[in-house]
Amino acid sequence: MSDQPNHPASTTATAPFDPADRKPHVVPELPPGVTPARVRSFVRRGRLSSLTKDRVERLAPTRALPEGRFDAAAVFGRRAPVVLEIGCGHGHAAIAYAAAFPGHDIVAMDVHTPGVARMLANADEAGVPNLRIEIGDAVLFLEERVDDATFDAVHLFFPDPWRKKKHTKRRFVSPSNLDLLARVLKPGGHVLVATDQDFYAEHVLKEVAAHPRFEAQRTERPQWRPRNGFEAKGIAAGRTINELRLDLL
């Protein structure tokens, strides 16, 4: 059976396929150190605008983490509770946390430079000295640059839910990433998760129930977190905001 469309017969022969005519595969731009081989929980998008580039060039030098091993005392110039927010977006929650808890330090990271650039501008305006930023892959950062028992808490607010079943492996909450979080959290540490997708909340609860180092529970919404961004969109769409706390055992 022919796989060609059912058109009237033609006297023109179809040229055989030449592999040399195949367009070369182009690997998309990735954060430094991220290889295409590893399954990632994010997608790199778009080009950087002049505004984004300007914000990063002007404001990142005073807030960006230095290369190499993460040393909280050296970065912040003091010893204090340290929180990591993964997937900080535009940084509304991170800035609010820094303002609400001046005695704590927070590292906010994301792979999307425009959002981090906007956070830099807002943090500069808010005047929060206890916030630092990292542009890149959180898994790579935790695997290669963070020592055991470093963070007091990790925040994961409105992560990409990866709705399709075939994309389940891309969800950040996974056995391997829970292992990683358990390693970098201090004894008694916890992870806060917020999502407006019920199926993702159930996914988190299921993954944690099968993990020996964490215990999950539904909890109250933190008072300090602003109601904007994905949370506002979820509420406007009539969705429930699921608040989860994963306690390290």
Tab-separated table of C-alpha atoms in Angstrom:
chain	number	residue	atom	x	y	z
A	1	MET	CA	0.000	0.000	0.000
A	2	SER	CA	1.350	3.408	-0.918
A	3	ASP	CA	1.834	6.059	1.788
A	4	GLN	CA	1.477	8.847	-0.765
A	5	PRO	CA	-1.641	11.048	-0.985
A	6	ASN	CA	-4.341	9.769	-3.371
A	7	HIS	CA	-3.627	12.124	-6.264
A	8	PRO	CA	-4.031	11.418	-10.000
A	9	ALA	CA	-1.103	9.541	-11.481
A	10	SER	CA	1.879	11.673	-12.338
A	11	THR	CA	4.722	11.031	-14.689
A	12	THR	CA	7.146	12.859	-12.343
A	13	ALA	CA	9.209	10.398	-10.284
A	14	THR	CA	9.889	11.139	-6.626
A	15	ALA	CA	13.601	11.575	-5.904
A	16	PRO	CA	14.967	9.147	-3.339
A	17	PHE	CA	15.684	10.570	0.135
A	18	ASP	CA	19.282	11.613	0.635
A	19	PRO	CA	20.390	11.691	4.308
A	20	ALA	CA	22.639	14.612	3.448
A	21	ASP	CA	19.520	16.698	2.855
A	22	ARG	CA	18.350	16.273	6.459
A	23	LYS	CA	18.483	19.511	8.450
A	24	PRO	CA	20.971	19.319	11.324
A	25	HIS	CA	19.529	19.094	14.843
A	26	VAL	CA	20.010	22.342	16.715
A	27	VAL	CA	20.332	22.057	20.498
A	28	PRO	CA	18.366	24.885	22.166
A	29	GLU	CA	20.140	27.413	24.373
A	30	LEU	CA	20.497	26.039	27.888
A	31	PRO	CA	21.758	27.446	31.184
A	32	PRO	CA	25.503	26.985	31.708
A	33	GLY	CA	26.340	23.414	32.652
A	34	VAL	CA	22.998	21.888	31.677
A	35	THR	CA	23.247	19.051	29.187
A	36	PRO	CA	20.437	18.014	26.836
A	37	ALA	CA	20.684	14.393	27.987
A	38	ARG	CA	19.122	14.925	31.421
A	39	VAL	CA	15.362	15.208	31.802
A	40	ARG	CA	14.601	18.714	32.970
A	41	SER	CA	11.556	20.182	34.697
A	42	PHE	CA	11.721	23.403	32.675
A	43	VAL	CA	11.762	24.674	29.095
A	44	ARG	CA	14.064	27.439	27.893
A	45	ARG	CA	12.143	30.177	26.087
A	46	GLY	CA	12.749	33.337	24.112
A	47	ARG	CA	15.507	35.862	23.623
A	48	LEU	CA	16.613	38.511	26.082
A	49	SER	CA	15.322	42.045	25.650
A	50	SER	CA	17.517	45.099	26.105
A	51	LEU	CA	15.687	45.858	29.373
A	52	THR	CA	16.432	42.380	30.719
A	53	LYS	CA	20.084	42.617	29.725
A	54	ASP	CA	20.379	46.053	31.340
A	55	ARG	CA	18.843	44.879	34.620
A	56	VAL	CA	21.093	41.839	34.794
A	57	GLU	CA	24.233	43.822	33.980
A	58	ARG	CA	23.466	46.544	36.537
A	59	LEU	CA	21.926	44.608	39.410
A	60	ALA	CA	23.119	41.006	39.282
A	61	PRO	CA	26.725	41.662	40.362
A	62	THR	CA	25.633	42.591	43.900
A	63	ARG	CA	23.094	39.767	44.278
A	64	ALA	CA	24.262	36.840	42.143
A	65	LEU	CA	25.890	33.876	43.869
A	66	PRO	CA	29.602	33.523	43.179
A	67	GLU	CA	30.754	30.481	41.224
A	68	GLY	CA	31.813	27.360	43.053
A	69	ARG	CA	30.542	25.820	46.282
A	70	PHE	CA	27.715	27.685	47.948
A	71	ASP	CA	28.852	29.131	51.288
A	72	ALA	CA	25.910	30.914	52.911
A	73	ALA	CA	27.989	32.631	55.592
A	74	ALA	CA	30.379	34.017	52.992
A	75	VAL	CA	27.571	35.052	50.618
A	76	PHE	CA	25.414	36.842	53.194
A	77	GLY	CA	28.133	37.862	55.621
A	78	ARG	CA	26.450	36.223	58.600
A	79	ARG	CA	25.142	32.928	59.947
A	80	ALA	CA	21.354	32.785	59.774
A	81	PRO	CA	18.570	30.437	58.637
A	82	VAL	CA	18.805	29.997	54.864
A	83	VAL	CA	15.913	29.299	52.485
A	84	LEU	CA	16.049	28.282	48.831
A	85	GLU	CA	13.163	29.112	46.488
A	86	ILE	CA	13.175	26.995	43.334
A	87	GLY	CA	11.405	28.467	40.307
A	88	CYS	CA	11.004	31.952	41.759
A	89	GLY	CA	9.534	33.493	38.587
A	90	HIS	CA	9.303	37.255	39.007
A	91	GLY	CA	10.323	36.931	42.638
A	92	HIS	CA	7.219	38.251	44.380
A	93	ALA	CA	7.267	35.501	47.021
A	94	ALA	CA	11.033	35.639	47.527
A	95	ILE	CA	11.046	39.409	48.026
A	96	ALA	CA	8.068	39.192	50.381
A	97	TYR	CA	9.808	36.497	52.428
A	98	ALA	CA	13.018	38.528	52.627
A	99	ALA	CA	11.052	41.552	53.838
A	100	ALA	CA	8.963	39.561	56.349
A	101	PHE	CA	11.971	37.703	57.795
A	102	PRO	CA	14.957	40.072	57.888
A	103	GLY	CA	16.722	37.633	60.211
A	104	HIS	CA	16.671	34.953	57.516
A	105	ASP	CA	18.505	34.752	54.196
A	106	ILE	CA	16.965	33.520	50.939
A	107	VAL	CA	18.356	32.357	47.612
A	108	ALA	CA	15.852	32.644	44.740
A	109	MET	CA	16.590	30.832	41.528
A	110	ASP	CA	15.036	30.260	38.139
A	111	VAL	CA	16.149	29.331	34.631
A	112	HIS	CA	14.214	32.160	32.965
A	113	THR	CA	16.409	35.217	32.908
A	114	PRO	CA	13.663	37.813	32.190
A	115	GLY	CA	11.798	36.860	35.365
A	116	VAL	CA	14.956	36.992	37.463
A	117	ALA	CA	15.852	40.355	35.918
A	118	ARG	CA	12.452	41.717	36.915
A	119	MET	CA	12.979	40.335	40.422
A	120	LEU	CA	16.320	42.104	40.607
A	121	ALA	CA	14.653	45.412	39.824
A	122	ASN	CA	11.884	44.823	42.375
A	123	ALA	CA	14.333	43.659	45.048
A	124	ASP	CA	16.448	46.751	44.472
A	125	GLU	CA	13.361	48.901	44.942
A	126	ALA	CA	12.277	46.954	48.038
A	127	GLY	CA	15.732	47.250	49.574
A	128	VAL	CA	16.024	43.671	50.856
A	129	PRO	CA	19.700	42.937	51.650
A	130	ASN	CA	19.030	39.289	52.552
A	131	LEU	CA	18.124	38.068	49.042
A	132	ARG	CA	20.496	36.551	46.502
A	133	ILE	CA	19.784	35.128	43.050
A	134	GLU	CA	20.964	32.279	40.873
A	135	ILE	CA	20.035	31.843	37.217
A	136	GLY	CA	20.163	28.174	36.321
A	137	ASP	CA	19.031	24.616	36.870
A	138	ALA	CA	18.193	23.925	40.533
A	139	VAL	CA	19.000	20.229	40.279
A	140	LEU	CA	22.459	20.915	38.877
A	141	PHE	CA	23.022	23.582	41.532
A	142	LEU	CA	22.060	21.244	44.369
A	143	GLU	CA	23.987	18.291	42.978
A	144	GLU	CA	27.260	20.060	42.293
A	145	ARG	CA	27.476	23.143	44.507
A	146	VAL	CA	25.548	22.557	47.733
A	147	ASP	CA	26.838	20.658	50.764
A	148	ASP	CA	24.769	18.406	52.989
A	149	ALA	CA	22.473	20.071	55.544
A	150	THR	CA	22.712	23.567	54.036
A	151	PHE	CA	19.131	24.878	53.865
A	152	ASP	CA	16.559	25.273	56.601
A	153	ALA	CA	13.713	25.218	54.086
A	154	VAL	CA	12.992	24.964	50.389
A	155	HIS	CA	10.065	26.710	48.682
A	156	LEU	CA	8.452	25.324	45.533
A	157	PHE	CA	5.558	27.609	44.628
A	158	PHE	CA	3.423	26.831	41.568
A	159	PRO	CA	5.905	24.622	39.705
A	160	ASP	CA	5.182	23.584	36.139
A	161	PRO	CA	2.692	20.706	36.627
A	162	TRP	CA	3.499	18.981	33.322
A	163	ARG	CA	-0.086	17.939	32.791
A	164	LYS	CA	0.362	15.261	30.116
A	165	LYS	CA	0.998	11.722	31.325
A	166	LYS	CA	4.012	11.342	29.042
A	167	HIS	CA	5.563	14.372	30.763
A	168	THR	CA	5.143	13.074	34.326
A	169	LYS	CA	8.867	12.377	34.560
A	170	ARG	CA	9.523	16.099	34.123
A	171	ARG	CA	7.727	17.073	37.341
A	172	PHE	CA	10.157	18.449	39.869
A	173	VAL	CA	8.811	16.380	42.754
A	174	SER	CA	10.273	12.971	41.985
A	175	PRO	CA	12.110	10.254	43.940
A	176	SER	CA	15.542	11.458	42.834
A	177	ASN	CA	14.810	15.108	43.595
A	178	LEU	CA	13.327	14.211	46.982
A	179	ASP	CA	16.587	12.369	47.712
A	180	LEU	CA	18.439	15.536	46.745
A	181	LEU	CA	16.278	17.783	48.909
A	182	ALA	CA	16.654	15.422	51.864
A	183	ARG	CA	20.426	15.710	51.530
A	184	VAL	CA	20.646	19.509	51.388
A	185	LEU	CA	18.064	20.216	54.102
A	186	LYS	CA	19.160	20.603	57.704
A	187	PRO	CA	17.684	18.222	60.304
A	188	GLY	CA	14.120	19.347	60.973
A	189	GLY	CA	13.974	21.174	57.650
A	190	HIS	CA	10.945	21.274	55.381
A	191	VAL	CA	9.710	21.956	51.863
A	192	LEU	CA	6.708	24.178	51.175
A	193	VAL	CA	4.788	23.399	47.982
A	194	ALA	CA	1.908	25.394	46.536
A	195	THR	CA	-0.063	24.486	43.415
A	196	ASP	CA	-3.423	25.351	41.879
A	197	GLN	CA	-3.515	21.986	40.107
A	198	ASP	CA	-5.210	19.281	42.201
A	199	PHE	CA	-3.609	16.455	40.215
A	200	TYR	CA	-0.166	17.857	40.949
A	201	ALA	CA	-0.927	18.049	44.671
A	202	GLU	CA	-1.985	14.399	44.569
A	203	HIS	CA	1.196	13.579	42.663
A	204	VAL	CA	3.289	15.221	45.396
A	205	LEU	CA	1.445	13.405	48.165
A	206	LYS	CA	1.869	10.080	46.372
A	207	GLU	CA	5.596	10.586	45.776
A	208	VAL	CA	6.223	11.664	49.365
A	209	ALA	CA	4.209	8.764	50.791
A	210	ALA	CA	6.630	6.407	49.046
A	211	HIS	CA	9.739	8.263	50.218
A	212	PRO	CA	11.401	7.271	53.501
A	213	ARG	CA	12.794	10.698	54.400
A	214	PHE	CA	9.713	12.918	54.148
A	215	GLU	CA	6.249	13.166	55.630
A	216	ALA	CA	3.645	15.304	53.851
A	217	GLN	CA	0.663	17.187	55.173
A	218	ARG	CA	-1.716	19.835	53.944
A	219	THR	CA	-1.105	23.130	55.660
A	220	GLU	CA	-2.274	26.734	55.833
A	221	ARG	CA	-1.287	29.315	53.278
A	222	PRO	CA	1.705	31.357	54.520
A	223	GLN	CA	0.561	34.833	55.496
A	224	TRP	CA	3.628	36.520	54.056
A	225	ARG	CA	3.200	35.227	50.487
A	226	PRO	CA	1.553	37.776	48.150
A	227	ARG	CA	-1.516	36.775	46.140
A	228	ASN	CA	-0.364	37.401	42.591
A	229	GLY	CA	1.148	35.609	39.638
A	230	PHE	CA	0.024	32.004	39.225
A	231	GLU	CA	-1.872	32.070	42.503
A	232	ALA	CA	-4.031	34.996	41.347
A	233	LYS	CA	-4.639	33.307	37.998
A	234	GLY	CA	-5.633	30.077	39.700
A	235	ILE	CA	-8.078	31.828	42.017
A	236	ALA	CA	-9.549	33.805	39.122
A	237	ALA	CA	-10.115	30.520	37.272
A	238	GLY	CA	-11.915	29.064	40.283
A	239	ARG	CA	-9.198	26.582	41.186
A	240	THR	CA	-8.239	25.562	44.719
A	241	ILE	CA	-4.791	26.501	45.976
A	242	ASN	CA	-3.203	23.413	47.506
A	243	GLU	CA	-0.700	24.163	50.280
A	244	LEU	CA	1.589	21.279	51.232
A	245	ARG	CA	4.402	20.945	53.746
A	246	LEU	CA	6.977	18.166	53.425
A	247	ASP	CA	8.804	17.611	56.715
A	248	LEU	CA	12.191	15.945	56.731
A	249	LEU	CA	12.174	12.911	59.028
